[in-house]
CSV table of C-alpha atoms in Angstrom, one decimal:
chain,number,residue,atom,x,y,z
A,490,UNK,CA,10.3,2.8,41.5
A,491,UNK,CA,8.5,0.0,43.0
A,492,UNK,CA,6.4,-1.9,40.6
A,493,UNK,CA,4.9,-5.1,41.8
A,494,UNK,CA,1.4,-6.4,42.6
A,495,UNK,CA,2.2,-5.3,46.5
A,496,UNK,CA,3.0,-1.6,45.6
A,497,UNK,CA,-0.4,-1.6,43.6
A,498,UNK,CA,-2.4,-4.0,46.3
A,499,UNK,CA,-1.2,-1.5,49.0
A,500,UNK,CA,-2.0,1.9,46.8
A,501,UNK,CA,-5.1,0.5,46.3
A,502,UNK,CA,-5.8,0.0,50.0
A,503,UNK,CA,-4.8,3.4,50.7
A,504,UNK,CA,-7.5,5.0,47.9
A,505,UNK,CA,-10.1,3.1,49.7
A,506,UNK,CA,-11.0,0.6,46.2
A,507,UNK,CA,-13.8,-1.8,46.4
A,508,UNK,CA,-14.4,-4.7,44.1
A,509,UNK,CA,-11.0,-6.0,43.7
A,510,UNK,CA,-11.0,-9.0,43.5
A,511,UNK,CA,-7.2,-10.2,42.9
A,512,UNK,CA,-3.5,-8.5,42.2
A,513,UNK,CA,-1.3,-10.9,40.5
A,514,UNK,CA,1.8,-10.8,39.1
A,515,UNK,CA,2.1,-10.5,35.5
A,516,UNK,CA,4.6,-10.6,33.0
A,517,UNK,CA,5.8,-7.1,31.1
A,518,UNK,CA,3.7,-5.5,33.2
A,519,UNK,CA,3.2,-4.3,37.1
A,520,UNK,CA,0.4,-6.5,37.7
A,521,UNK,CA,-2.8,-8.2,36.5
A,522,UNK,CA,-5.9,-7.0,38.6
A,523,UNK,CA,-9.0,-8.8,38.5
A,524,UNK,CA,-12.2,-6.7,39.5
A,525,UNK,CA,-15.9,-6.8,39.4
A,526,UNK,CA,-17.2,-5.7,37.0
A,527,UNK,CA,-20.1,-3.5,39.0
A,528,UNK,CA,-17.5,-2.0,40.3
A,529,UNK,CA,-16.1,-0.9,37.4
A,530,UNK,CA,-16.6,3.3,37.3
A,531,UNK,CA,-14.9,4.1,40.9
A,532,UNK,CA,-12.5,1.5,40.1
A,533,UNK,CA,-11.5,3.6,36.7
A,534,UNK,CA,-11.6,6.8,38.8
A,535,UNK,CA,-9.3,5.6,41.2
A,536,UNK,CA,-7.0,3.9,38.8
A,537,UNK,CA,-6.6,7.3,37.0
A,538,UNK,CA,-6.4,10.0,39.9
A,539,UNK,CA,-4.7,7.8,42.6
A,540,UNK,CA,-2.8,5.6,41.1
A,541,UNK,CA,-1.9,7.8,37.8
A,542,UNK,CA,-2.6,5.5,35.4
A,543,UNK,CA,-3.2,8.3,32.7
A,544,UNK,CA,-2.9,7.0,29.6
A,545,UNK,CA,-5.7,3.7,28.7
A,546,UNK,CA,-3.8,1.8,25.7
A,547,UNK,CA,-5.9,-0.8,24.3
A,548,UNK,CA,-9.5,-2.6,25.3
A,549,UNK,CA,-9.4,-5.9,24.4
A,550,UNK,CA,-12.4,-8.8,24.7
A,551,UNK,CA,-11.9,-12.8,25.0
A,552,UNK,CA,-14.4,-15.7,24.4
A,553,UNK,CA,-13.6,-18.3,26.8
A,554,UNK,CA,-17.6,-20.0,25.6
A,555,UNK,CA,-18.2,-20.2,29.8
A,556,UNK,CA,-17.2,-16.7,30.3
A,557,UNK,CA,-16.1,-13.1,28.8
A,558,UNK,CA,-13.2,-11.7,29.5
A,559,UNK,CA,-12.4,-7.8,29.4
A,560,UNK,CA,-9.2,-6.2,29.7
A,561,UNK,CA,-7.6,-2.8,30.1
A,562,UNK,CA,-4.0,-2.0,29.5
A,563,UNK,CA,-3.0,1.2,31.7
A,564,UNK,CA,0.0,3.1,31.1
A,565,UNK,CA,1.3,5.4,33.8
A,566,UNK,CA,3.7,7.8,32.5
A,567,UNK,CA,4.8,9.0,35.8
A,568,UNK,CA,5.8,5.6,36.8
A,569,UNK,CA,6.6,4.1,33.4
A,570,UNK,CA,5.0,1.1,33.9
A,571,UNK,CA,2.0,-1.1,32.8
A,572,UNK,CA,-1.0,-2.2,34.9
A,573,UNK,CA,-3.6,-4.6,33.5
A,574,UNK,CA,-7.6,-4.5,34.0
A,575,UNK,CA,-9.3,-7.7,33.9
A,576,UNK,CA,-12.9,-8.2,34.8
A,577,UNK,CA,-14.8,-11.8,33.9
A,578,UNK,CA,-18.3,-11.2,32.8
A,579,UNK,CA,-21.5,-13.3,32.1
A,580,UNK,CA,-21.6,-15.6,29.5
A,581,UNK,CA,-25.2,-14.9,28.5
A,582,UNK,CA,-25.2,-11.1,28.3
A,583,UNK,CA,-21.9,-9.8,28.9
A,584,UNK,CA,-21.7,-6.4,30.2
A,585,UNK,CA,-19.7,-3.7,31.6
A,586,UNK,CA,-19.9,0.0,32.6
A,587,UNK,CA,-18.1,2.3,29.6
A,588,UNK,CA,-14.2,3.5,30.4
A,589,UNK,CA,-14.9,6.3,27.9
A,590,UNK,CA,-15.3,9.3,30.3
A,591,UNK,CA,-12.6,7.9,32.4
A,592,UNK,CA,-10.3,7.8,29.3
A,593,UNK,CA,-11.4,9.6,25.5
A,594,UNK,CA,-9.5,6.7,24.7
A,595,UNK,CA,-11.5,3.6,25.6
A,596,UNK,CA,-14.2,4.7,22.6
A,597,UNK,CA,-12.8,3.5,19.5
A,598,UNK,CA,-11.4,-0.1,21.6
A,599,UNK,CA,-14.4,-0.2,23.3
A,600,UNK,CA,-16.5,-0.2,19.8
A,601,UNK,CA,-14.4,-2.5,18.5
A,602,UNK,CA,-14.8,-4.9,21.3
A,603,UNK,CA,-18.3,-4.8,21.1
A,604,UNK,CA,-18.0,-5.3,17.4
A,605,UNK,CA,-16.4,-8.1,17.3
A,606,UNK,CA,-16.7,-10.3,20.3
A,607,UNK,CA,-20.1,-8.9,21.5
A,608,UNK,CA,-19.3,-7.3,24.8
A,609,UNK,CA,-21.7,-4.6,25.7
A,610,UNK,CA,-20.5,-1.1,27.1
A,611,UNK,CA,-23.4,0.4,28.5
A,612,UNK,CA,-23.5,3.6,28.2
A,613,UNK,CA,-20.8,4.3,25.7
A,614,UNK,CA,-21.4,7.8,23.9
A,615,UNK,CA,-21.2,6.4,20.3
A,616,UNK,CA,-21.6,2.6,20.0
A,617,UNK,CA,-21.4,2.0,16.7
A,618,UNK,CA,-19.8,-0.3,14.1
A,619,UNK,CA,-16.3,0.6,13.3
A,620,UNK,CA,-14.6,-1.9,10.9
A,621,UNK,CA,-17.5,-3.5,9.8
A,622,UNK,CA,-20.4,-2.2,7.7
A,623,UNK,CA,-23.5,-0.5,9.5
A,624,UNK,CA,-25.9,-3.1,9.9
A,625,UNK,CA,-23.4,-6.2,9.9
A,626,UNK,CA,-25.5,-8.8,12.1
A,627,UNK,CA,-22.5,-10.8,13.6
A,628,UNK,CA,-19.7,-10.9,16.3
A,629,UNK,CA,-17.3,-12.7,14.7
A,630,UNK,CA,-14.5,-13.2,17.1
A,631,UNK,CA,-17.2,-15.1,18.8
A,632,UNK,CA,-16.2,-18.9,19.6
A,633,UNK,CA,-19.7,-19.6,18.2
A,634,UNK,CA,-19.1,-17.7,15.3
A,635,UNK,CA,-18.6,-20.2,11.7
A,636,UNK,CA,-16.9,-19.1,9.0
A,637,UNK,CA,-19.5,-18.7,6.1
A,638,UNK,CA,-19.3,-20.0,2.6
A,639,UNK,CA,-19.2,-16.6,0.3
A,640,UNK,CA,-22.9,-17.4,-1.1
A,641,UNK,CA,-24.1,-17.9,2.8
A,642,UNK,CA,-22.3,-14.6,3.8
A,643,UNK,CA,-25.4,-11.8,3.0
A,644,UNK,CA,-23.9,-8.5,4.2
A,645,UNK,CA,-26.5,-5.5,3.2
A,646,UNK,CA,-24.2,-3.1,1.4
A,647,UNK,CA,-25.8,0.5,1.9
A,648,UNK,CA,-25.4,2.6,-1.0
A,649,UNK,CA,-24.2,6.4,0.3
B,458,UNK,CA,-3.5,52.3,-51.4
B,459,UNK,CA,-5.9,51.1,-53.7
B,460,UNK,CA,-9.6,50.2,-52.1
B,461,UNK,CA,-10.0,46.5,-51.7
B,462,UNK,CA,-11.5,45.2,-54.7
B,463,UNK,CA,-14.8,43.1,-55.1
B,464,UNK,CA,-14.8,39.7,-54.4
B,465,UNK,CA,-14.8,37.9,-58.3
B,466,UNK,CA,-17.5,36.1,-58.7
B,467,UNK,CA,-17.6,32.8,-58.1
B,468,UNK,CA,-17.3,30.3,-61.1
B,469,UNK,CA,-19.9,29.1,-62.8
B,470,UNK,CA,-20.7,26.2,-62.2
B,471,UNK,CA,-19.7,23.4,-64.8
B,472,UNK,CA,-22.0,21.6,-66.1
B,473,UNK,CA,-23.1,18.2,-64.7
B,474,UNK,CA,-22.0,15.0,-66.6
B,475,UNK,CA,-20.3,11.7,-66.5
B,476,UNK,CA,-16.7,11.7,-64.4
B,477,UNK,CA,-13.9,10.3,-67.2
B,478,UNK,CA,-11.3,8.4,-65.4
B,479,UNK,CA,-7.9,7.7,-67.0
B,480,UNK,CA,-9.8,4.4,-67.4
B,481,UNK,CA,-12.4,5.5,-68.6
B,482,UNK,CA,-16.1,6.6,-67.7
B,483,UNK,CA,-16.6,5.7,-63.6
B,484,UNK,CA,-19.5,4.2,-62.7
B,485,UNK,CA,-21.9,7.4,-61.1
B,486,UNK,CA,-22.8,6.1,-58.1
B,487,UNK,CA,-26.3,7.2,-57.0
B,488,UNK,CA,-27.9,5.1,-54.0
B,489,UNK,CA,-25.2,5.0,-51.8
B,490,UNK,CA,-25.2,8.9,-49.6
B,491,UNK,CA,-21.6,7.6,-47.9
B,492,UNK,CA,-19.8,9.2,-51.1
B,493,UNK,CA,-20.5,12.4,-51.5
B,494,UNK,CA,-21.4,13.4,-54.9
B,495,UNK,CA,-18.5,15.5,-56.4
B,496,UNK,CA,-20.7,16.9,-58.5
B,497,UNK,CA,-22.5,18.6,-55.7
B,498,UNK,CA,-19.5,19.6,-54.3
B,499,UNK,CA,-18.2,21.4,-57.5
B,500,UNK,CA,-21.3,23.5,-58.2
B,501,UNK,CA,-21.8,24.4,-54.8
B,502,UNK,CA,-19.5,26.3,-52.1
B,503,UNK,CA,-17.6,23.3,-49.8
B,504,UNK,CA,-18.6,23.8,-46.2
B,505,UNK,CA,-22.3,24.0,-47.0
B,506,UNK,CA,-22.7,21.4,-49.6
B,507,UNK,CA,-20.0,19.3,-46.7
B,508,UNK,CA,-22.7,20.1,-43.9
B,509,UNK,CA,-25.7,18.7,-45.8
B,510,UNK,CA,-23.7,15.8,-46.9
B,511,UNK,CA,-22.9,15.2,-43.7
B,512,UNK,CA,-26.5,15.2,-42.0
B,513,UNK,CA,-27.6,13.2,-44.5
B,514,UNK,CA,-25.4,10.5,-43.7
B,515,UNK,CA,-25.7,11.0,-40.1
B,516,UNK,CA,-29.8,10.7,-40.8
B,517,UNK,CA,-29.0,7.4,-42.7
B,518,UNK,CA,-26.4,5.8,-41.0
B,519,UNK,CA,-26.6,7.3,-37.9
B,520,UNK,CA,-24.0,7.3,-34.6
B,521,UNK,CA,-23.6,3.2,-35.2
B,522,UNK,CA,-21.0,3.3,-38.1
B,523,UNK,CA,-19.2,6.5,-38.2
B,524,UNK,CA,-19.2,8.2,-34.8
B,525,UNK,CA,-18.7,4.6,-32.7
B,526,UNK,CA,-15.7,3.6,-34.3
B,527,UNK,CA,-13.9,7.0,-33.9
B,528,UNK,CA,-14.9,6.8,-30.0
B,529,UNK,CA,-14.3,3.2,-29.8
B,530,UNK,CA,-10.6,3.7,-31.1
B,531,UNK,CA,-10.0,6.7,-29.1
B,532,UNK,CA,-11.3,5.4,-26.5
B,533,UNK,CA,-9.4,2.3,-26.1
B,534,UNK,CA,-6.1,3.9,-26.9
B,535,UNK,CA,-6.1,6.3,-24.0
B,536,UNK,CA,-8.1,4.2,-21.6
B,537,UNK,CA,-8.2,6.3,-18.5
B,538,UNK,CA,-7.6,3.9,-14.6
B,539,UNK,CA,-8.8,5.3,-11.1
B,540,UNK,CA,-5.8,5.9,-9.6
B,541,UNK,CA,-6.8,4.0,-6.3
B,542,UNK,CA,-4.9,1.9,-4.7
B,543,UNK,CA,-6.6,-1.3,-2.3
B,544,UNK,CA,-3.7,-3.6,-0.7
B,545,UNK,CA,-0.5,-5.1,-1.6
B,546,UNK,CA,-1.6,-5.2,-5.7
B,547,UNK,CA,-1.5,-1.4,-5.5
B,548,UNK,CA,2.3,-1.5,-5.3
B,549,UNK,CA,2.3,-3.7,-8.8
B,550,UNK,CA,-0.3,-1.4,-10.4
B,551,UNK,CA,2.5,1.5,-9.6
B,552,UNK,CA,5.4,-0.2,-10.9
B,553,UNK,CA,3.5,-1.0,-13.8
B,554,UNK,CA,3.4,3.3,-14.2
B,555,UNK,CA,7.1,3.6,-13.4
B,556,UNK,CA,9.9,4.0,-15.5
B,557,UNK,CA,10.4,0.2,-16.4
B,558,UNK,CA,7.4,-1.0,-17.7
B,559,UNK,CA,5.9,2.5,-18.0
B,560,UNK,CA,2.1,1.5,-19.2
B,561,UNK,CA,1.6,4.9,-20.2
B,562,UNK,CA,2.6,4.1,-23.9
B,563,UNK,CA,-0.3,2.1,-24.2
B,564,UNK,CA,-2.1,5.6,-23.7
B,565,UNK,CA,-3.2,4.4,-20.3
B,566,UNK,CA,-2.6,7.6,-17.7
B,567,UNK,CA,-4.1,7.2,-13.8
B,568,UNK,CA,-6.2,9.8,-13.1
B,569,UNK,CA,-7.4,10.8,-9.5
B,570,UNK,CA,-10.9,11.8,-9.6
B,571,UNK,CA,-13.4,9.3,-11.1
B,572,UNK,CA,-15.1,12.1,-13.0
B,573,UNK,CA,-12.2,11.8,-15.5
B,574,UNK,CA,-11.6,8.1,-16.0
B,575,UNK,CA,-13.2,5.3,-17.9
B,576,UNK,CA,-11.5,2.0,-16.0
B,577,UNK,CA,-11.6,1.0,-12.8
B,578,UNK,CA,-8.3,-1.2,-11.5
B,579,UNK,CA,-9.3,-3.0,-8.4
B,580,UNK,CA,-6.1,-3.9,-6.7
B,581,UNK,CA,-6.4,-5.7,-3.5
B,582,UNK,CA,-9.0,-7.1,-1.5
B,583,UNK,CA,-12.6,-5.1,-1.1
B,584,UNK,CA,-14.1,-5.5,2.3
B,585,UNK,CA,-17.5,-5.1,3.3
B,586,UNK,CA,-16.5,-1.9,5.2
B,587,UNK,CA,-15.3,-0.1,1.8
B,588,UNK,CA,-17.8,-1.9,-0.8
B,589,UNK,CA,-20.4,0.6,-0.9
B,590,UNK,CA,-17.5,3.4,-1.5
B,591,UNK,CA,-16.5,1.2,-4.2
B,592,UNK,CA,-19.8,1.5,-6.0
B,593,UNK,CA,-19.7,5.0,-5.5
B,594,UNK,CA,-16.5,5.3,-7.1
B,595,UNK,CA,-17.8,3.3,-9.9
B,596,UNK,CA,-21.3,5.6,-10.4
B,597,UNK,CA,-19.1,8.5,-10.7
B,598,UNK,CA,-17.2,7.2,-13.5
B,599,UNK,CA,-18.8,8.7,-17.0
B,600,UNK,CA,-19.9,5.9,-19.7
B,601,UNK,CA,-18.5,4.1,-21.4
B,602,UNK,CA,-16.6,2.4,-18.3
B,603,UNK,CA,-14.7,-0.8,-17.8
B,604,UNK,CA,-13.6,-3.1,-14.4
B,605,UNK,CA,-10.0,-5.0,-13.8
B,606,UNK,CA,-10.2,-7.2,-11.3
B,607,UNK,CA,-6.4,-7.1,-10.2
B,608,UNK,CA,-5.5,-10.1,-8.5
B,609,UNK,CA,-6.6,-13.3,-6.7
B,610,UNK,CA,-8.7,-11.3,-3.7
B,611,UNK,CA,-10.4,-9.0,-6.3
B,612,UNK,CA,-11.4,-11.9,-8.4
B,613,UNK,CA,-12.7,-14.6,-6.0
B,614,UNK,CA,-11.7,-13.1,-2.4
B,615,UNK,CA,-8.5,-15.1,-3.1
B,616,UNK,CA,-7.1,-16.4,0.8
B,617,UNK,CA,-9.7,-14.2,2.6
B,618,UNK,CA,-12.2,-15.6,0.3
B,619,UNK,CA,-14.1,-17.0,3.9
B,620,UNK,CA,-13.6,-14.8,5.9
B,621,UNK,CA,-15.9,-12.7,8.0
B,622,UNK,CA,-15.1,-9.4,6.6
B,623,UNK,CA,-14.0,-9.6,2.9
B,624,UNK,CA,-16.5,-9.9,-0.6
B,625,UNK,CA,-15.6,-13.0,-2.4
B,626,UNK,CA,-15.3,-11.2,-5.5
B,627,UNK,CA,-15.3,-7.7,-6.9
B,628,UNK,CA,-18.1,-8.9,-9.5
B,629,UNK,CA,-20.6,-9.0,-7.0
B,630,UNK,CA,-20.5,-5.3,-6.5
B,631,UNK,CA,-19.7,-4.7,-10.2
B,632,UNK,CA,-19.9,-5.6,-13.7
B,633,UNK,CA,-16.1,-6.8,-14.4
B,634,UNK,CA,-14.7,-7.1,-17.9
B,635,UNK,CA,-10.9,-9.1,-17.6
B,636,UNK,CA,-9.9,-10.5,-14.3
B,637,UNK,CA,-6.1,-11.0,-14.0
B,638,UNK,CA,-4.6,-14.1,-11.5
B,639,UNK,CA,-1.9,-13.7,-9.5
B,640,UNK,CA,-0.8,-12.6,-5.7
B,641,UNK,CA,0.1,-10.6,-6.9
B,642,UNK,CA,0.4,-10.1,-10.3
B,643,UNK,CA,3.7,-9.2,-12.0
B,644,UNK,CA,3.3,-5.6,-14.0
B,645,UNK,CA,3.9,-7.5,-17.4
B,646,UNK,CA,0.0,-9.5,-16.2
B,647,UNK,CA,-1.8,-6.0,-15.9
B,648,UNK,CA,-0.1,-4.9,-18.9
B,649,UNK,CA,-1.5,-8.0,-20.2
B,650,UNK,CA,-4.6,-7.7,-18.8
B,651,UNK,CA,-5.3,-3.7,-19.8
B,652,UNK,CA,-4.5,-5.3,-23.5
B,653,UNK,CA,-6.6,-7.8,-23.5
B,654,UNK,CA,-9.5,-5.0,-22.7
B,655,UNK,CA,-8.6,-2.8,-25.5
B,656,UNK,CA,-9.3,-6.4,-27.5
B,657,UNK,CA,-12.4,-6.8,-25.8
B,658,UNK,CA,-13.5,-3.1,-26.6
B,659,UNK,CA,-12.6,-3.7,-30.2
B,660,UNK,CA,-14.7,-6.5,-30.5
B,661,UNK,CA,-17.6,-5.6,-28.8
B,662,UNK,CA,-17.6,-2.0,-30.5
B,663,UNK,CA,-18.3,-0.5,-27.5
């Protein structure tokens, strides 16, 4: 089985994608591709039904302080092999449509992301905290993020 | 066979006067209600004459000096942990049950529901995400109850004491009565440690 950036960069042609923006090589996996992140619903459609990419294995965020980074790791069982998601987004607010209908999977990763480097998935069916506390007021795998002294540290502990 | 006879009556009762020892005459001793006054208890029938003795020390004395030291010993002889296990201190807590250093002939037995025990072993480091459970836990548990804080990260947050996600100490969730350092500690320090308590109970008369 073919598995390169031209086999993907050509299937993705042939689905008719918009908003790709790059297909790269990458290492361990068929290819890196960098999309918009507008773009990002039909692009999770396609990446699913055309390609195959069935199975979403982890949603991962990265502080770069200009920009945020989000990326998808997509397993195709048909094809045995990796493809990576990667979409840049704004520094300010950073954004990006939810991959939870596209894959049950993306809902715990996705609430983690948003947990703990602050990447918003709009609408993502149950965005809540999920290994910190309800009400926890930071993102701490922010680059702005500093670690607290204990007595500065004033997590609300809710009594259920 | 015969028809049961009539009970005989009782005794008469003898009459009251000075106790002679093989010493001699004892000293009757009239202010003090803790000894009961044989005298009562020879004229009277026992479990009545024991009842009213009995109330009447309970009225004077009260719970303070003769039903707290029978709790106090039983309870710190058979002191009863959560069986609840945190992070890698949960794996000394249950060698410290196991055959070789077997803390259960101190009397000390892990339990599994908090409704049943009376110390709570905190073994490993409490997050934020699991502190509140932690004081639930803890308000289930019947009084009188004790804390353990197992091990550097339930004493002070030990190397996660910075961090984003970790309480820098078990005491600021709950009152705790003997911390034990270590990372972890050997079973011989929460043997140690769960002695040391039974000290402390002893002294304060809890």
């Amino acid at each position: 089985m073919e598995s390169n950036p031209e086999d993907i960069r050509a299937q993705l042609t042939a689905a008719g994608a918009v908003g790709v923006l790059a297909v790269e090589p990458f290492d361990g996996a068929a290819a890196r591709v960098k999309f918009a992140p507008e773009s990002a619903a039909a692009l999770f459609q396609v990446f699913r039904d055309a390609l195959g990419f069935t199975h979403l294995s982890t949603v991962g965020g990265i502080d770069w302080v200009t920009r945020y980074e989000v990326f998808y790791l997509l397993w195709s069982d048909a094809t045995k092999r990796y493809v990576i998601l990667s979409a840049d987004l704004d520094a300010k607010t950073p954004h990006i449509e939810t991959a939870s209908p596209t894959w049950p999977s993306a809902n715990w990763h996705e609430r983690e992301a948003w947990e703990l480097v602050g990447i918003h998935f709009d609408h993502h069916p149950d965005l809540r905290h999920l290994l910190m506390p309800d009400g926890y007021q930071f993102h701490p795998l922010q680059r702005a993020f500093k670690l607290h002294e204990p007595e500065e540290l004033e997590v609300k502990v809710r009594h259920v | 066979m015969s028809a049961v006879a009539p009970a005989a009556p009782l005794p008469a009762a003898p009459k009251p006067g000075p106790v002679v020892g093989p010493g001699g005459e004892l000293p009757v001793v009239t202010n003090d209600v803790t000894f009961v006054e044989i005298e009562t208890l020879r004229s009277r029938e026992f479990l009545p004459a024991a009842k009213e003795a009995l109330s009447a020390m309970l009225k004077e004395q009260g719970e303070s000096k003769l039903i707290r030291p029978v709790f106090n010993w039983a309870g710190r002889n058979s002191l009863f942990p959560l069986h609840w296990g945190l992070a890698c201190c949960a794996i000394e807590f249950a060698a410290a049950f196991g055959a070789r250093w077997d803390a259960e002939r101190f009397g000390v037995v892990p339990r599994s529901s908090p409704r049943q025990c009376d110390l709570l072993i905190v073994n490993g480091t409490v997050t934020w995400k699991v502190a509140h459970k932690l004081i639930a836990l803890y308000e289930q548990m019947p009084e009188p109850k004790w804390v353990i804080a197992m091990g550097n990260c339930a004493t002070g947050g030990g190397p996660f004491r910075t961090a984003y996600s970790v309480v820098p100490g078990v005491d600021k969730l709950v009152p705790v009565d003997v911390y034990i350092a270590g990372c972890p500690p050997r079973p011989e320090a929460l043997l140690d440690g769960i002695l040391r308590l039974e000290a402390l109970i002893r002294e304060r008369g809890e």
